Coordinates of C-alpha atoms in Angstrom, one line a residue:
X1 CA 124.6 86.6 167.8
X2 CA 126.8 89.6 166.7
X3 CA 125.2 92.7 167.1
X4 CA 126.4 96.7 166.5
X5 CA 125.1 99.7 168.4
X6 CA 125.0 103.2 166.8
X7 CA 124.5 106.2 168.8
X8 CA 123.2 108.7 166.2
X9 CA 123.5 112.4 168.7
X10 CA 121.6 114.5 166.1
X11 CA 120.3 118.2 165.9
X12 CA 116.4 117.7 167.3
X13 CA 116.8 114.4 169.1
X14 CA 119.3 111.7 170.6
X15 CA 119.0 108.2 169.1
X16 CA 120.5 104.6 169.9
X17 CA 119.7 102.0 167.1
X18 CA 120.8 98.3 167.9
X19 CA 121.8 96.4 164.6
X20 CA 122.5 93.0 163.7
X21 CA 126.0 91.9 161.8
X22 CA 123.8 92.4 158.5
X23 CA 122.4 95.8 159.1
X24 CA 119.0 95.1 160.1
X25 CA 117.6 96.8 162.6
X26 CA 116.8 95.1 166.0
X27 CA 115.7 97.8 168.5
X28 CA 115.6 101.7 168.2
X29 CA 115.1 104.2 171.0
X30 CA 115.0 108.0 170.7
X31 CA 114.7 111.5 173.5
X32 CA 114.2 114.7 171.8
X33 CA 116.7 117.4 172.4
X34 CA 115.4 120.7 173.6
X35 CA 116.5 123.8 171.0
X36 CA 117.3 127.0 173.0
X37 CA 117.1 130.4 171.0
X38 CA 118.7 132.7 172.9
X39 CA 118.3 135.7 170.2
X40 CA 117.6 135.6 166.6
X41 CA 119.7 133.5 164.4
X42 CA 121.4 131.9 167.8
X43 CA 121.1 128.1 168.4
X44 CA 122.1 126.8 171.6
X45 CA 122.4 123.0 172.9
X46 CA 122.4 122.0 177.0
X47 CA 125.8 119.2 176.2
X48 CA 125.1 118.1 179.6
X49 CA 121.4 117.1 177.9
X50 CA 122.9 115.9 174.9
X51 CA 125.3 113.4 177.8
X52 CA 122.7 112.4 179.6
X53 CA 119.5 111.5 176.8
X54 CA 122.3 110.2 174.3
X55 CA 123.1 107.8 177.3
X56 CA 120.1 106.5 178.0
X57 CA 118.6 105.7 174.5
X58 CA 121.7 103.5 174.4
X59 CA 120.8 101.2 177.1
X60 CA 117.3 101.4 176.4
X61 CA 118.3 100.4 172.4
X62 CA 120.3 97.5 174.0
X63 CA 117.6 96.0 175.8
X64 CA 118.7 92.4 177.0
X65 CA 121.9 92.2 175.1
X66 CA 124.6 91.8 177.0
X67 CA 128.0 93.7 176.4
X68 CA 129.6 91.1 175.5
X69 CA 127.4 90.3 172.7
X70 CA 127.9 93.9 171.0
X71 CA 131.0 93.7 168.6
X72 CA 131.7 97.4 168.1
X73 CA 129.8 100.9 169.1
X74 CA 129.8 103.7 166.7
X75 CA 129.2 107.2 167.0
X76 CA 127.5 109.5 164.5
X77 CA 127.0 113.2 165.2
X78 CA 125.7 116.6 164.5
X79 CA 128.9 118.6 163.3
X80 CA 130.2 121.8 163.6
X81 CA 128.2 122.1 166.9
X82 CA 130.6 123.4 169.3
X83 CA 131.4 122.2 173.0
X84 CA 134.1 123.2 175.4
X85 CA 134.4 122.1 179.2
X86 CA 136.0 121.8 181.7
X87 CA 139.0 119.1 181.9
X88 CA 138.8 118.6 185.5
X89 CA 135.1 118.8 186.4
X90 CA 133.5 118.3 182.8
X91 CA 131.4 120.8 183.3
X92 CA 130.7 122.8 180.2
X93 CA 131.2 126.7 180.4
X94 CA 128.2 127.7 178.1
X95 CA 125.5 126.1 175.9
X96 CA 126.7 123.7 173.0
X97 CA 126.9 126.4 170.1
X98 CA 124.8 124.4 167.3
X99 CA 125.9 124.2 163.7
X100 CA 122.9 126.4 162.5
X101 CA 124.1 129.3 165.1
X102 CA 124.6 132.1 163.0
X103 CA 126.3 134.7 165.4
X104 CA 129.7 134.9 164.3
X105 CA 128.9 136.3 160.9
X106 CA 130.6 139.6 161.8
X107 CA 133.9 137.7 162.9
X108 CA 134.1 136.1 159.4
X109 CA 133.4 139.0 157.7
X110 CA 136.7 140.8 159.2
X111 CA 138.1 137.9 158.6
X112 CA 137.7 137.7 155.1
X113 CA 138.1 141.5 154.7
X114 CA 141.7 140.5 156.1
X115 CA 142.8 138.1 153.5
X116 CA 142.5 134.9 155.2
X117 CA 139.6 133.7 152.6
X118 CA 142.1 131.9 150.2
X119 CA 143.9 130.2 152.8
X120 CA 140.9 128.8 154.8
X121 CA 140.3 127.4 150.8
X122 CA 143.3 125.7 150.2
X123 CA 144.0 124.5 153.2
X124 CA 140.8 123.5 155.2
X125 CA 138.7 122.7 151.7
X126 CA 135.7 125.0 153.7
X127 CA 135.2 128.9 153.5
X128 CA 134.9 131.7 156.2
X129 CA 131.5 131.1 157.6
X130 CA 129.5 130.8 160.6
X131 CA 128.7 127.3 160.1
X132 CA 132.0 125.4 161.4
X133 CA 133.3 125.2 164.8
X134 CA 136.3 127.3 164.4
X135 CA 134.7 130.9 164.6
X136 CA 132.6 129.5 167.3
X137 CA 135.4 128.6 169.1
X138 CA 136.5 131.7 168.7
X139 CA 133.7 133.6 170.3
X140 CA 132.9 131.0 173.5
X141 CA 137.5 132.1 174.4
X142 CA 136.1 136.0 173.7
X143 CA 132.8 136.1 175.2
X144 CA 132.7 133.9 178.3
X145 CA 134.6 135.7 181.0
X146 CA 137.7 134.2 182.0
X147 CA 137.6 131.2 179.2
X148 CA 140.6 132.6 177.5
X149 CA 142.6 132.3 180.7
X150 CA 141.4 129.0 181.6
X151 CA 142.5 127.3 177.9
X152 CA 145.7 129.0 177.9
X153 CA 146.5 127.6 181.1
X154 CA 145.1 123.7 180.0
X155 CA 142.5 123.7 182.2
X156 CA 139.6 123.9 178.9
X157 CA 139.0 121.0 176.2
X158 CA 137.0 121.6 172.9
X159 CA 135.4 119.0 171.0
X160 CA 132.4 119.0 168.8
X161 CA 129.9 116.3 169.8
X162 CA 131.6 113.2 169.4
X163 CA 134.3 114.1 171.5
X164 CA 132.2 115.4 174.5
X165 CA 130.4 112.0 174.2
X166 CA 133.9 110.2 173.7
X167 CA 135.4 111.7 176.8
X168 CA 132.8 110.9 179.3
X169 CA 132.1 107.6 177.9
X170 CA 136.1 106.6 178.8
X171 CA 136.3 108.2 181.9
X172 CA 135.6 112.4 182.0
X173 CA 137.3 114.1 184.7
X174 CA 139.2 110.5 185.4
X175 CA 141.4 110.0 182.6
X176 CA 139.0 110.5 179.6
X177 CA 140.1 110.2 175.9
X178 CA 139.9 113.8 174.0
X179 CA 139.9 112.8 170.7
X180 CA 137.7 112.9 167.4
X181 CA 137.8 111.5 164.0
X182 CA 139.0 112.9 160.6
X183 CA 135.7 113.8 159.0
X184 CA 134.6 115.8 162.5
X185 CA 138.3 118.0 162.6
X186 CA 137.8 118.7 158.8
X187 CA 134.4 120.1 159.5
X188 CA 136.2 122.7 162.3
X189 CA 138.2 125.1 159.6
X190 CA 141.1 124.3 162.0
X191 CA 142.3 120.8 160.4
X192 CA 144.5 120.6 157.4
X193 CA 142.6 118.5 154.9
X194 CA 146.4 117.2 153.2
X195 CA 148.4 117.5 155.8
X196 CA 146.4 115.8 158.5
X197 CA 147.1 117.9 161.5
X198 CA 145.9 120.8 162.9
X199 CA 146.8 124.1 161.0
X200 CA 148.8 126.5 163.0
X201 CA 148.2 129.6 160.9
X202 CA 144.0 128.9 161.6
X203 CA 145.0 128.6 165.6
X204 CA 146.9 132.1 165.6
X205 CA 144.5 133.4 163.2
X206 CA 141.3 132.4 165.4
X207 CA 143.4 133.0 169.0
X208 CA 143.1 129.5 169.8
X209 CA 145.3 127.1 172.3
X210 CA 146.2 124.3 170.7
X211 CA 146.1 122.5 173.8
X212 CA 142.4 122.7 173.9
X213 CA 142.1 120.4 170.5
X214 CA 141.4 116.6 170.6
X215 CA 143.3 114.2 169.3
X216 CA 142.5 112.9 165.5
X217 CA 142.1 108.9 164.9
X218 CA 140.7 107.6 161.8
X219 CA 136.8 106.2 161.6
X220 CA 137.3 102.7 162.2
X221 CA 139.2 101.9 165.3
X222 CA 139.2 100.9 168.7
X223 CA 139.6 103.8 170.6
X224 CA 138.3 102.9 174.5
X225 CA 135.4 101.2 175.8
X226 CA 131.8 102.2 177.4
X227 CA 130.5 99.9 179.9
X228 CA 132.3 97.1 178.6
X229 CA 130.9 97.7 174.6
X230 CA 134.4 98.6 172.8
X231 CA 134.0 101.8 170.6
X232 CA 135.6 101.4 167.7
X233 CA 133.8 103.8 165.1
X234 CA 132.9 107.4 164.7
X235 CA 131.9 110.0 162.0
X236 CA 130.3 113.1 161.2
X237 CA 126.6 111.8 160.3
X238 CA 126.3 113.4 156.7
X239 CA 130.0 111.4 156.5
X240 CA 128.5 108.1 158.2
X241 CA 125.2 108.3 155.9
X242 CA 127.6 107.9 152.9
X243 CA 128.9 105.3 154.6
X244 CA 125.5 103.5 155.1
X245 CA 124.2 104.2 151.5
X246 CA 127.3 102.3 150.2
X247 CA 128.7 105.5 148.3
X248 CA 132.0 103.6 148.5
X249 CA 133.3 104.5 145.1
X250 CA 134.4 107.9 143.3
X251 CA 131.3 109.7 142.0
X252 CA 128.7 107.8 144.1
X253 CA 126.8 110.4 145.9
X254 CA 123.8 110.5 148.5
X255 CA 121.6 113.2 150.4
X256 CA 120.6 113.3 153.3
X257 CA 117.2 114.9 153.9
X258 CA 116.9 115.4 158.1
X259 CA 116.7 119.1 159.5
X260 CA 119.0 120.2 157.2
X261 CA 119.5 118.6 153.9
X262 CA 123.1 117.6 152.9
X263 CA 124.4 116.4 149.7
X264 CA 128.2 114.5 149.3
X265 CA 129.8 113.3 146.3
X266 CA 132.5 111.0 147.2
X267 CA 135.9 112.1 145.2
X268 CA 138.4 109.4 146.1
X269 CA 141.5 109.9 147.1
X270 CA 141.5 113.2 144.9
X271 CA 140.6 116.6 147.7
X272 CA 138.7 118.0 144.6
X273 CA 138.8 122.2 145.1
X274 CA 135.6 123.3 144.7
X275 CA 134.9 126.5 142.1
X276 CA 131.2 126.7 142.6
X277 CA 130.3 127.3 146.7
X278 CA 131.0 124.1 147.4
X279 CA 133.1 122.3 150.0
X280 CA 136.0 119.7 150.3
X281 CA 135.7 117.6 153.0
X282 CA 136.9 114.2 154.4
X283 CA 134.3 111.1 153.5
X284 CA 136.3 108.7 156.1
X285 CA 139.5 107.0 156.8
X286 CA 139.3 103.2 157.9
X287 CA 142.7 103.3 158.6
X288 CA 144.6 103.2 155.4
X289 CA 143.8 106.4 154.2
X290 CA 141.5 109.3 153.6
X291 CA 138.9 109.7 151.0
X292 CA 137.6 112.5 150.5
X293 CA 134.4 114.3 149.4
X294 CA 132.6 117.1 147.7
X295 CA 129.3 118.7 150.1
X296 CA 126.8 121.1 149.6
X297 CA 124.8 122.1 152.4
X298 CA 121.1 123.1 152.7
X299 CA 120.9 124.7 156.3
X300 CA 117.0 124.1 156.5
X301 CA 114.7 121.3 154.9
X302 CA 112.6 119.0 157.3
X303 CA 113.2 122.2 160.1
X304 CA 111.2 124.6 157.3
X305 CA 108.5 122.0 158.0
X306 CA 108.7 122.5 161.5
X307 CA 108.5 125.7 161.3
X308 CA 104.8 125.5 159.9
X309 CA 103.8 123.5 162.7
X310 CA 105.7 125.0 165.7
X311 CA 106.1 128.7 164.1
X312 CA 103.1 129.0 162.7
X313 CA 100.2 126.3 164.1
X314 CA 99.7 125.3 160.7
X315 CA 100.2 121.6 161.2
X316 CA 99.4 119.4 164.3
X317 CA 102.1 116.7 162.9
X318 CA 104.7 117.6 160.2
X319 CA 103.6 114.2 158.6
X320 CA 99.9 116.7 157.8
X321 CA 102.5 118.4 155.0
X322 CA 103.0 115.8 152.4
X323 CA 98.8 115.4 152.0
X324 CA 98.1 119.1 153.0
X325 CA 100.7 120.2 149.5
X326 CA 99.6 117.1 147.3
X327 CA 95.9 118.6 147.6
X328 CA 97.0 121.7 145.2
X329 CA 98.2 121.3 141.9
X330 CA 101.1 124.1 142.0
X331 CA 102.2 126.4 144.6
X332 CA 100.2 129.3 142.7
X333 CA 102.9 131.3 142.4
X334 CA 104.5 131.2 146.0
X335 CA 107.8 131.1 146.7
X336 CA 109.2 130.4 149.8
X337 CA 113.4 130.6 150.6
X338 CA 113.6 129.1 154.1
X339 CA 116.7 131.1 155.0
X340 CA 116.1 131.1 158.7
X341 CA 119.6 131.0 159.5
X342 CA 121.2 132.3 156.5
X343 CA 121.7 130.5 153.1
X344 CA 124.3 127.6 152.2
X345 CA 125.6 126.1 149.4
X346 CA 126.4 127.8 146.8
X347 CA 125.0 131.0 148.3
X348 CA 127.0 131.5 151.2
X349 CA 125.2 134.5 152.7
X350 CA 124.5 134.0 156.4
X351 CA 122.4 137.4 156.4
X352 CA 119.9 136.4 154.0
X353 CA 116.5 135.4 156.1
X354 CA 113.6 133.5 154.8
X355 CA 111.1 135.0 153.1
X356 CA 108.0 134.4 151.1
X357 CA 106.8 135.8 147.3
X358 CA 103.6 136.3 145.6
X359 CA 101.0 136.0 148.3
X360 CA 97.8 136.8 147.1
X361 CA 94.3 136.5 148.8
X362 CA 93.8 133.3 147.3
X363 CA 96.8 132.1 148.8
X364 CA 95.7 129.0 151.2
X365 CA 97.9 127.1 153.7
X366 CA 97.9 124.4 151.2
X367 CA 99.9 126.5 148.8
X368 CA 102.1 127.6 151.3
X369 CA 102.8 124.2 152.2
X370 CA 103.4 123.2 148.8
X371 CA 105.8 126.3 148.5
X372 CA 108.1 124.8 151.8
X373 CA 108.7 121.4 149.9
X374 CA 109.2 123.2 146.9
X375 CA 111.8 125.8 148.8
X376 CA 113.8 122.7 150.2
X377 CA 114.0 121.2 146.9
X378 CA 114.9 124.1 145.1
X379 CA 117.9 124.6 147.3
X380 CA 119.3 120.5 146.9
X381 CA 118.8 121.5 143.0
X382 CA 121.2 124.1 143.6
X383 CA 123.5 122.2 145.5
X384 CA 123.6 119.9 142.6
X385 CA 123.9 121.9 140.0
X386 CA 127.2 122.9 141.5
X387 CA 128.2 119.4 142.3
X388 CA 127.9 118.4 138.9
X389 CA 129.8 121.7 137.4
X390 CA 132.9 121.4 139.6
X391 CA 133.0 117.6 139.4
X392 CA 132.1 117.1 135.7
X393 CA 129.8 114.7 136.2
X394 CA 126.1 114.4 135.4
X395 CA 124.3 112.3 138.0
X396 CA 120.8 110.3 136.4
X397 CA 120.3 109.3 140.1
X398 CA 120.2 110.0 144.0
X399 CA 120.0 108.2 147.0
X400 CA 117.9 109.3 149.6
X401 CA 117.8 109.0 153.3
X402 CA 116.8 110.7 156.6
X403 CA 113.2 111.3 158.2
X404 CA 112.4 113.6 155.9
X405 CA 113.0 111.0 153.2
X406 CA 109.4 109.3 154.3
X407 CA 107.7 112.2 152.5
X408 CA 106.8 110.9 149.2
X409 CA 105.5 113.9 147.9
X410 CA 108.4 115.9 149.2
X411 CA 110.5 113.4 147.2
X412 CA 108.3 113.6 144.4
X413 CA 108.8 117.5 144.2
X414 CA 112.7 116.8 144.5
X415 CA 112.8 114.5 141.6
X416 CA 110.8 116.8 139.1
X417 CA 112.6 120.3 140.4
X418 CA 116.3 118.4 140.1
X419 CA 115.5 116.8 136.8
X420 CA 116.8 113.4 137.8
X421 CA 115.5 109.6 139.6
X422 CA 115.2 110.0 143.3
X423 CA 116.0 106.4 145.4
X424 CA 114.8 105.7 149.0
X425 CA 116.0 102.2 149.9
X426 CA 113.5 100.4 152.3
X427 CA 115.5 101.5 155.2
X428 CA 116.3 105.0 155.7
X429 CA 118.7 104.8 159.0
X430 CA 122.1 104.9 156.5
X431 CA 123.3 107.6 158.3
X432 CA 123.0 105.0 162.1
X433 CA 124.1 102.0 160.1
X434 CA 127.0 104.0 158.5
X435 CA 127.9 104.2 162.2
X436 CA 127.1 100.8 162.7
X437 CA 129.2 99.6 160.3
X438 CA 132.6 101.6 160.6
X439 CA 132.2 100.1 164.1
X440 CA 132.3 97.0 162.4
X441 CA 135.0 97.5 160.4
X442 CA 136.6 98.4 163.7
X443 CA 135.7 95.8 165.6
X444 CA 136.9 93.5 162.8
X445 CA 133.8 91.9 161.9
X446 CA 132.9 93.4 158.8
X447 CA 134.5 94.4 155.5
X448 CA 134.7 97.8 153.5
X449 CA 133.2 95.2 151.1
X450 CA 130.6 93.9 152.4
X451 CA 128.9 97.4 152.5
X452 CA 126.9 97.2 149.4
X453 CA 124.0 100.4 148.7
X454 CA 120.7 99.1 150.0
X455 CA 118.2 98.0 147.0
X456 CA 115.7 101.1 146.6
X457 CA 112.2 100.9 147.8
X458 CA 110.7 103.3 146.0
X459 CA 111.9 105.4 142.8
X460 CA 110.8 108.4 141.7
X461 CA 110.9 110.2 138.3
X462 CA 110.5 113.4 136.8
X463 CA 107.1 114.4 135.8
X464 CA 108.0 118.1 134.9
X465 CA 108.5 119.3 131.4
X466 CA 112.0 121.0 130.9
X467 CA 110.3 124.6 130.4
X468 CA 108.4 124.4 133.3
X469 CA 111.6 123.0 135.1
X470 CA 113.7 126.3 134.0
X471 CA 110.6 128.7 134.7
X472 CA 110.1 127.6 138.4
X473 CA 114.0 127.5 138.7
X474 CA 114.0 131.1 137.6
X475 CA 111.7 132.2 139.8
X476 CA 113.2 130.4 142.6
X477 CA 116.7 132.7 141.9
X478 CA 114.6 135.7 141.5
X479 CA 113.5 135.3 145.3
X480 CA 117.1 134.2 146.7
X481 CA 118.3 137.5 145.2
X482 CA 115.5 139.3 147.0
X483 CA 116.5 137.9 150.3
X484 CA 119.9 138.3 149.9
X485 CA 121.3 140.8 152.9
X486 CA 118.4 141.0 155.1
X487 CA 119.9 140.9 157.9
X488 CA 122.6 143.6 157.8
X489 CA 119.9 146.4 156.6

């Protein structure tokens, strides 16, 4: 038997899934990954961690199979999170900086202020912000003493995750491959999304050695080997999960619901500019061209929910949340923006902070909990309301994956605050089996056509009366505005 194996390195935890040539799953194994917050807004990753954990759920995952049974490994990642190391010893010379890491918000600022916000548009399909790797580059060459010496003289490789995993897994300090794929360089504000290399005005712009950058290979091919398994696909995981949901055609679109929620429209072979917040982005190559994609980000969903039960000691197990907000009819006037790091798509204000409106003394937890869905749904409607203006097209439908895609009254919220059918197909790994299967592609033992979109499991429809729609959408903008700034006071 032909089997796949998808390493999925994601924000809160490192996961291996083992498939079968038809996408079903065989075995699954999973570490969680330990968040450091060294100051507010600041995310931090140990990469040496994120090695070691993503390692061993693989073998655990594989089980008895042997190597040579295993067709094709893929990798699916976190992106934007930002690793340099070493090139001799591998040794990293800070913490991973994590895509939610909001500390470079002052550097983009000036950075804007000195005209460089059009060009970043045109040319990377992204915008000045702390989100992407680029800025964080930036700071690790200004802020860690001597790194700026050490790159200019070779001697320091970046990569966001995939390529830290892709360089030790063919060899590290002897004779590793530095490289990445397509959809992680256009996620860096470094990579020219037409011209397919790396953009030299970015480099001088951001102070950055070229010589520090991986090389860029498209999603499906062979590009070394791991104890014997050839790896032969890789993708940014919002990229790979439209992969997995078979969003193969222009205008098929999916959203991912995990710690962050993440919406993509896939354009074609058309970079569509974006005139509402929202970015252009690669969806893949398989090695006869890019496609390409329209995303909106939501910085914080299934982390808000966290947050009750970590932050606040409101939930023994975030699976308490879908019951605890189903047990009240409405949020009674709550509100809650879960702008813990700043606010996405098509906001784009990394000082806003998450607040909540209209407490009351008869405000219970059960309200509040019903507010945090509502906050996370209110944001994917905004996401899609943009989508739909810049692309022209009015989606009926969504597909659905990620853990948080389990919550069916989460799901329910979504569908009646969005105004359209949610889908959750019966197994929500796409963004894994997206892996999974550009490995296959690479490997040469699947087809681009034989990924079809799973059959939905469960479908839900909007209950909400337009009116009430538009009201709770007004008062939803009426508390962004409110947190807008925060921060900088």
């Amino acid at each position: 038997m032909t089997y796949l194996l998808a390493l999925d390195q994601g924000t809160t935890s490192c996961r291996a899934i083992l498939f079968d040539a038809r996408g079903r799953v065989v075995r699954t194994a999973q570490q969680p990954l330990t968040q450091h917050f060294p100051r507010p807004g600041w995310v931090e990753h140990d990469a040496m961690e994120i090695r070691d954990r993503q390692f061993a759920v693989a073998r655990e995952a594989m089980g008895g199979v042997e190597p040579g049974q295993i067709a094709g490994l893929g990798i699916t990642n976190q992106r934007e999170t930002t690793v340099v190391w070493d090139r001799a010893t591998g040794e990293p010379i800070h913490r991973a900086i994590v895509w939610q890491d909001r500390r470079t918000a002052e550097m983009c600022a000036r950075l804007r202020d000195e005209g460089l916000g059009p060009h970043v548009r045109r040319v990377t399909g992204l915008r000045l912000d702390p989100y992407f790797s680029g800025t964080k580059l930036a700071w690790l060459l200004e802020n860690v003493a001597g790194a700026r010496e050490r790159a200019e003289r070779g001697d320091l490789l970046f990569g966001t995750v995939d390529a830290w995993l892709v360089w030790w897994m063919t060899g590290g300090p002897d004779g590793g491959r530095h490289l990445t794929d397509v959809t992680n360089a256009s996620r860096t504000l470094l990579w020219d999304l037409r011209q397919k290399r790396w953009d030299p005005l970015m480099l001088d712009a951001l102070g950055i050695p070229e010589a520090m950058l991986p090389d860029v290979t498209p999603c499906a091919a062979a590009v070394g080997t791991w104890n014997d398994i050839a790896i032969t696909g890789i993708a940014g995981d919002q990229h790979a999960a439209l992969f997995g949901q078979g969003c193969l055609s222009s205008g098929d679109a999916k959203y991912t619901l995990g710690t962050g929620g993440f919406l993509l429209l896939n354009t074609g072979e058309t970079a569509v500019a974006s005139d509402a917040g929202l970015l252009t982005t690669t969806a893949w190559d398989l090695g006869h061209g890019l496609q390409y994609a329209l995303e909106g980000s939501v910085f914080v969903a299934g982390a808000a929910v966290q947050w009750l039960g970590e932050g606040l000691g409101l939930l023994d197990d975030s699976r308490e949340v879908g019951p605890l907000a189903a047990s009240v009819e409405s949020a009674g006037g709550v509100v809650f923006v879960p702008a813990f790091t700043g606010l996405g798509a098509p906001t784009w204000d990394p000082d806003a902070r998450g607040s909540l409106f209209g407490l009351t003394r008869g405000t219970t937890v059960a309200h509040i909990a019903r507010a945090t869905l509502e906050g996370i749904a209110h944001q994917t409607a905004d996401v899609l309301e943009s989508m739909q203006s810049d692309s022209g097209l009015l989606l009926d439908r969504l597909r659905v994956d990620g853990g948080a895609a389990s919550n069916d009254v989460l799901l329910q919220i979504h569908a009646d605050l969005l105004g359209v059918s949610i889908e959750r197909p019966a197994n929500v790994e796409a963004t894994a089996w997206g892996a999974a299967a550009l490995a296959g592609i690479g490997a040469g033992v699947l087809s681009p056509e034989s990924i079809v979109p799973p059959a939905p499991e469960a479908v839900f429809t909007p209950t909400l009366s337009d009116d009430e729609r538009q009201r709770q959408r007004g008062l939803w903008r009426q508390a962004v505005e409110r947190t807008r700034g925060w921060a900088a006071l």
